[in-house]
Amino acid sequence: MRYEQFRQYGLTDDQVAIRESARTFTEKEILPVINDYESRGQYPIDLIKRIGQLGYLGAIIPEAYGGVGLDFVSFASICEEVGYGCWVVSSSINIHNSLVGSGLMRFGSEDQKQRYLMPLATGEKIASACFSEPNHGSDLSSIETTARKDGDYYVLNGSKLWISHANHADFYYVLATLSRELRHKGISIFIVERGTPGLETRPVSLHCIKRGDTGEVIFDECRIPQENLVGEEGRGFKVSAASLDIGRLNVSSRCVGMAQFCVDQSRRYARERTQFGREIGEFQSIKHKIADMATEVDAARLLVLRLAKVMDSGAKRASMEASMAKLFASEVGVRIALDAIQIHGAMGFALEHPVGRIAMEMKTLCVGEGTSEVQRNQIGDYCLGYKGY
């Protein structure tokens, strides 16, 4: 049934096989253990290493650099199916392929590709992207982390906040400015290895995603060699912007996977739970909720597939399509997760039913990779002609 469903979406046999393989891994390896990871606040490093062995951490990275070299439709399918099981594990796919991996692919030196991209693609090394700061999230052009040139080194000072995989990363992909007055034209990207003097990481406590290893990354007179500059000085904003469409493809795919999980859990519970001598799925109020949930998750999936196909077509940019997919999938995901709690009633807050946890995790994706407000501004600019490809 699932095979025929995705054939209807226009996926090839190979793309369907990749999707089914990712779902099989999720069902066998992730779903049985992920609640335990969350309750203990334990980072799922073993699962992340495992998906590295499967090639997911290098899904769109060329084979020459240790990756698999898949198309974007296959990449989106992997992100969705792994996201069905775990926000954090699918997040690592995002960082390795888009935020860090695509930047190194397009702008990194050959030495950087050999030292960082290849072990990144296989999961031998874990990367963390350091963009957001205590005072700056959406407005990256105003970041306060500074870099100054000192001979053959750059010296970094500042801090990054809300950084995923912070305390387990082997290296950090860091946005810093050589001149705050120049705003986006002063921004550069640097690779900082764990163990570099002046680098410190601290965990940040959250209400949810306790297994996500979210932290603060601090740079105090942190000296890094000039060969760890990615691209050219002052081009970091362009380097990071080039990764955003791929990052939003991952996030929107992840939202679809999590929303589909909530739909599946709700369908199951509606057939198992009885009230007044009937399955609750027989009541019109529940039936209509599930009908709306199923329709919306499918609409979100189609927007994601459109985005992936535009990117596979070789288009230079897909920013409007990426913003549409990310906005719709994240906001639909929140609605679906909240409806799933309503269908479960009080059980929606019990640890054995993950829909309550997923509702909070889903809301984070309305903020991460560009808030809903940022996405609406971007879409509006394209629609009104203030921006163009």
PDB file of N, CA and C in Angstrom, residues 100 102-113 115-116 149 154 173-175 178 187-191 224-240:
ATOM      1  N   VAL A 100      26.218  22.467   6.927  1.00  0.00           N
ATOM      2  CA  VAL A 100      27.671  22.350   6.874  1.00  0.00           C
ATOM      3  C   VAL A 100      28.122  21.699   5.564  1.00  0.00           C
ATOM      4  N   SER A 102      26.766  21.172   2.520  1.00  0.00           N
ATOM      5  CA  SER A 102      26.629  21.855   1.229  1.00  0.00           C
ATOM      6  C   SER A 102      27.544  23.062   1.143  1.00  0.00           C
ATOM      7  N   GLY A 103      27.774  23.735   2.292  1.00  0.00           N
ATOM      8  CA  GLY A 103      28.695  24.859   2.292  1.00  0.00           C
ATOM      9  C   GLY A 103      30.110  24.426   1.966  1.00  0.00           C
ATOM     10  N   LEU A 104      30.545  23.316   2.566  1.00  0.00           N
ATOM     11  CA  LEU A 104      31.885  22.804   2.275  1.00  0.00           C
ATOM     12  C   LEU A 104      31.982  22.300   0.834  1.00  0.00           C
ATOM     13  N   MET A 105      30.919  21.695   0.350  1.00  0.00           N
ATOM     14  CA  MET A 105      30.926  21.211  -1.039  1.00  0.00           C
ATOM     15  C   MET A 105      31.135  22.354  -2.028  1.00  0.00           C
ATOM     16  N   ARG A 106      30.425  23.456  -1.796  1.00  0.00           N
ATOM     17  CA  ARG A 106      30.427  24.538  -2.783  1.00  0.00           C
ATOM     18  C   ARG A 106      31.575  25.523  -2.587  1.00  0.00           C
ATOM     19  N   PHE A 107      31.973  25.738  -1.341  1.00  0.00           N
ATOM     20  CA  PHE A 107      32.926  26.814  -1.080  1.00  0.00           C
ATOM     21  C   PHE A 107      34.198  26.357  -0.371  1.00  0.00           C
ATOM     22  N   GLY A 108      34.231  25.126   0.118  1.00  0.00           N
ATOM     23  CA  GLY A 108      35.399  24.667   0.853  1.00  0.00           C
ATOM     24  C   GLY A 108      36.587  24.382  -0.055  1.00  0.00           C
ATOM     25  N   SER A 109      37.773  24.494   0.520  1.00  0.00           N
ATOM     26  CA  SER A 109      38.978  24.131  -0.225  1.00  0.00           C
ATOM     27  C   SER A 109      39.070  22.615  -0.321  1.00  0.00           C
ATOM     28  N   GLU A 110      39.930  22.132  -1.194  1.00  0.00           N
ATOM     29  CA  GLU A 110      40.106  20.685  -1.318  1.00  0.00           C
ATOM     30  C   GLU A 110      40.610  20.092  -0.007  1.00  0.00           C
ATOM     31  N   ASP A 111      41.474  20.810   0.670  1.00  0.00           N
ATOM     32  CA  ASP A 111      41.982  20.333   1.968  1.00  0.00           C
ATOM     33  C   ASP A 111      40.845  20.226   2.978  1.00  0.00           C
ATOM     34  N   GLN A 112      39.942  21.217   3.000  1.00  0.00           N
ATOM     35  CA  GLN A 112      38.800  21.181   3.923  1.00  0.00           C
ATOM     36  C   GLN A 112      37.856  20.030   3.593  1.00  0.00           C
ATOM     37  N   LYS A 113      37.685  19.755   2.322  1.00  0.00           N
ATOM     38  CA  LYS A 113      36.818  18.647   1.927  1.00  0.00           C
ATOM     39  C   LYS A 113      37.402  17.311   2.382  1.00  0.00           C
ATOM     40  N   ARG A 115      39.589  16.869   4.931  1.00  0.00           N
ATOM     41  CA  ARG A 115      39.711  16.799   6.394  1.00  0.00           C
ATOM     42  C   ARG A 115      38.375  16.792   7.113  1.00  0.00           C
ATOM     43  N   TYR A 116      37.366  17.457   6.521  1.00  0.00           N
ATOM     44  CA  TYR A 116      36.109  17.619   7.249  1.00  0.00           C
ATOM     45  C   TYR A 116      34.903  17.024   6.526  1.00  0.00           C
ATOM     46  N   LYS A 149      41.991  39.176  12.374  1.00  0.00           N
ATOM     47  CA  LYS A 149      43.158  38.541  11.772  1.00  0.00           C
ATOM     48  C   LYS A 149      44.384  38.809  12.653  1.00  0.00           C
ATOM     49  N   TYR A 154      43.137  33.453  12.800  1.00  0.00           N
ATOM     50  CA  TYR A 154      42.008  34.307  13.152  1.00  0.00           C
ATOM     51  C   TYR A 154      41.704  34.050  14.624  1.00  0.00           C
ATOM     52  N   TYR A 173      31.017  24.790  12.792  1.00  0.00           N
ATOM     53  CA  TYR A 173      30.937  25.599  11.576  1.00  0.00           C
ATOM     54  C   TYR A 173      30.381  26.949  12.021  1.00  0.00           C
ATOM     55  N   VAL A 174      31.250  27.944  12.130  1.00  0.00           N
ATOM     56  CA  VAL A 174      30.956  29.139  12.918  1.00  0.00           C
ATOM     57  C   VAL A 174      30.844  30.386  12.048  1.00  0.00           C
ATOM     58  N   LEU A 175      29.750  31.120  12.250  1.00  0.00           N
ATOM     59  CA  LEU A 175      29.543  32.408  11.612  1.00  0.00           C
ATOM     60  C   LEU A 175      30.109  33.494  12.526  1.00  0.00           C
ATOM     61  N   LEU A 178      34.070  40.043  10.737  1.00  0.00           N
ATOM     62  CA  LEU A 178      35.328  40.772  10.770  1.00  0.00           C
ATOM     63  C   LEU A 178      35.099  42.259  11.006  1.00  0.00           C
ATOM     64  N   ILE A 187      30.734  39.295   7.304  1.00  0.00           N
ATOM     65  CA  ILE A 187      30.584  37.968   7.901  1.00  0.00           C
ATOM     66  C   ILE A 187      31.420  36.927   7.160  1.00  0.00           C
ATOM     67  N   SER A 188      32.062  36.067   7.936  1.00  0.00           N
ATOM     68  CA  SER A 188      32.842  34.954   7.376  1.00  0.00           C
ATOM     69  C   SER A 188      32.497  33.685   8.140  1.00  0.00           C
ATOM     70  N   ILE A 189      32.862  32.535   7.565  1.00  0.00           N
ATOM     71  CA  ILE A 189      32.606  31.247   8.200  1.00  0.00           C
ATOM     72  C   ILE A 189      33.937  30.558   8.483  1.00  0.00           C
ATOM     73  N   PHE A 190      34.038  29.987   9.679  1.00  0.00           N
ATOM     74  CA  PHE A 190      35.262  29.333  10.125  1.00  0.00           C
ATOM     75  C   PHE A 190      34.951  27.938  10.667  1.00  0.00           C
ATOM     76  N   ILE A 191      35.899  27.049  10.525  1.00  0.00           N
ATOM     77  CA  ILE A 191      35.806  25.719  11.122  1.00  0.00           C
ATOM     78  C   ILE A 191      36.672  25.718  12.381  1.00  0.00           C
ATOM     79  N   ILE A 224      42.372  30.115  15.508  1.00  0.00           N
ATOM     80  CA  ILE A 224      42.250  29.051  14.509  1.00  0.00           C
ATOM     81  C   ILE A 224      43.095  29.421  13.297  1.00  0.00           C
ATOM     82  N   PRO A 225      43.678  28.448  12.615  1.00  0.00           N
ATOM     83  CA  PRO A 225      44.528  28.732  11.461  1.00  0.00           C
ATOM     84  C   PRO A 225      43.732  29.304  10.304  1.00  0.00           C
ATOM     85  N   GLN A 226      44.371  30.131   9.495  1.00  0.00           N
ATOM     86  CA  GLN A 226      43.668  30.805   8.414  1.00  0.00           C
ATOM     87  C   GLN A 226      43.123  29.829   7.370  1.00  0.00           C
ATOM     88  N   GLU A 227      43.713  28.623   7.285  1.00  0.00           N
ATOM     89  CA  GLU A 227      43.191  27.652   6.327  1.00  0.00           C
ATOM     90  C   GLU A 227      41.824  27.100   6.738  1.00  0.00           C
ATOM     91  N   ASN A 228      41.342  27.461   7.938  1.00  0.00           N
ATOM     92  CA  ASN A 228      40.014  27.034   8.376  1.00  0.00           C
ATOM     93  C   ASN A 228      38.936  28.060   8.052  1.00  0.00           C
ATOM     94  N   LEU A 229      39.304  29.099   7.313  1.00  0.00           N
ATOM     95  CA  LEU A 229      38.308  30.013   6.753  1.00  0.00           C
ATOM     96  C   LEU A 229      37.641  29.321   5.566  1.00  0.00           C
ATOM     97  N   VAL A 230      36.307  29.261   5.569  1.00  0.00           N
ATOM     98  CA  VAL A 230      35.561  28.637   4.474  1.00  0.00           C
ATOM     99  C   VAL A 230      35.232  29.706   3.438  1.00  0.00           C
ATOM    100  N   GLY A 231      35.718  29.503   2.220  1.00  0.00           N
ATOM    101  CA  GLY A 231      35.508  30.506   1.184  1.00  0.00           C
ATOM    102  C   GLY A 231      36.403  31.705   1.407  1.00  0.00           C
ATOM    103  N   GLU A 232      35.876  32.895   1.129  1.00  0.00           N
ATOM    104  CA  GLU A 232      36.649  34.122   1.251  1.00  0.00           C
ATOM    105  C   GLU A 232      36.162  34.960   2.421  1.00  0.00           C
ATOM    106  N   GLU A 233      37.011  35.859   2.881  1.00  0.00           N
ATOM    107  CA  GLU A 233      36.608  36.803   3.913  1.00  0.00           C
ATOM    108  C   GLU A 233      35.418  37.627   3.421  1.00  0.00           C
ATOM    109  N   GLY A 234      34.452  37.833   4.318  1.00  0.00           N
ATOM    110  CA  GLY A 234      33.297  38.653   3.990  1.00  0.00           C
ATOM    111  C   GLY A 234      32.267  37.981   3.114  1.00  0.00           C
ATOM    112  N   ARG A 235      32.454  36.688   2.806  1.00  0.00           N
ATOM    113  CA  ARG A 235      31.499  35.973   1.950  1.00  0.00           C
ATOM    114  C   ARG A 235      30.669  34.957   2.728  1.00  0.00           C
ATOM    115  N   GLY A 236      30.781  34.989   4.052  1.00  0.00           N
ATOM    116  CA  GLY A 236      30.100  33.991   4.864  1.00  0.00           C
ATOM    117  C   GLY A 236      28.593  34.050   4.783  1.00  0.00           C
ATOM    118  N   PHE A 237      28.044  35.252   4.593  1.00  0.00           N
ATOM    119  CA  PHE A 237      26.591  35.372   4.488  1.00  0.00           C
ATOM    120  C   PHE A 237      26.099  34.665   3.232  1.00  0.00           C
ATOM    121  N   LYS A 238      26.839  34.817   2.144  1.00  0.00           N
ATOM    122  CA  LYS A 238      26.470  34.138   0.895  1.00  0.00           C
ATOM    123  C   LYS A 238      26.618  32.631   1.044  1.00  0.00           C
ATOM    124  N   VAL A 239      27.689  32.194   1.717  1.00  0.00           N
ATOM    125  CA  VAL A 239      27.905  30.756   1.921  1.00  0.00           C
ATOM    126  C   VAL A 239      26.756  30.158   2.713  1.00  0.00           C
ATOM    127  N   SER A 240      26.359  30.822   3.801  1.00  0.00           N
ATOM    128  CA  SER A 240      25.284  30.289   4.641  1.00  0.00           C
ATOM    129  C   SER A 240      23.943  30.350   3.926  1.00  0.00           C
TER     130      SER A 240
END
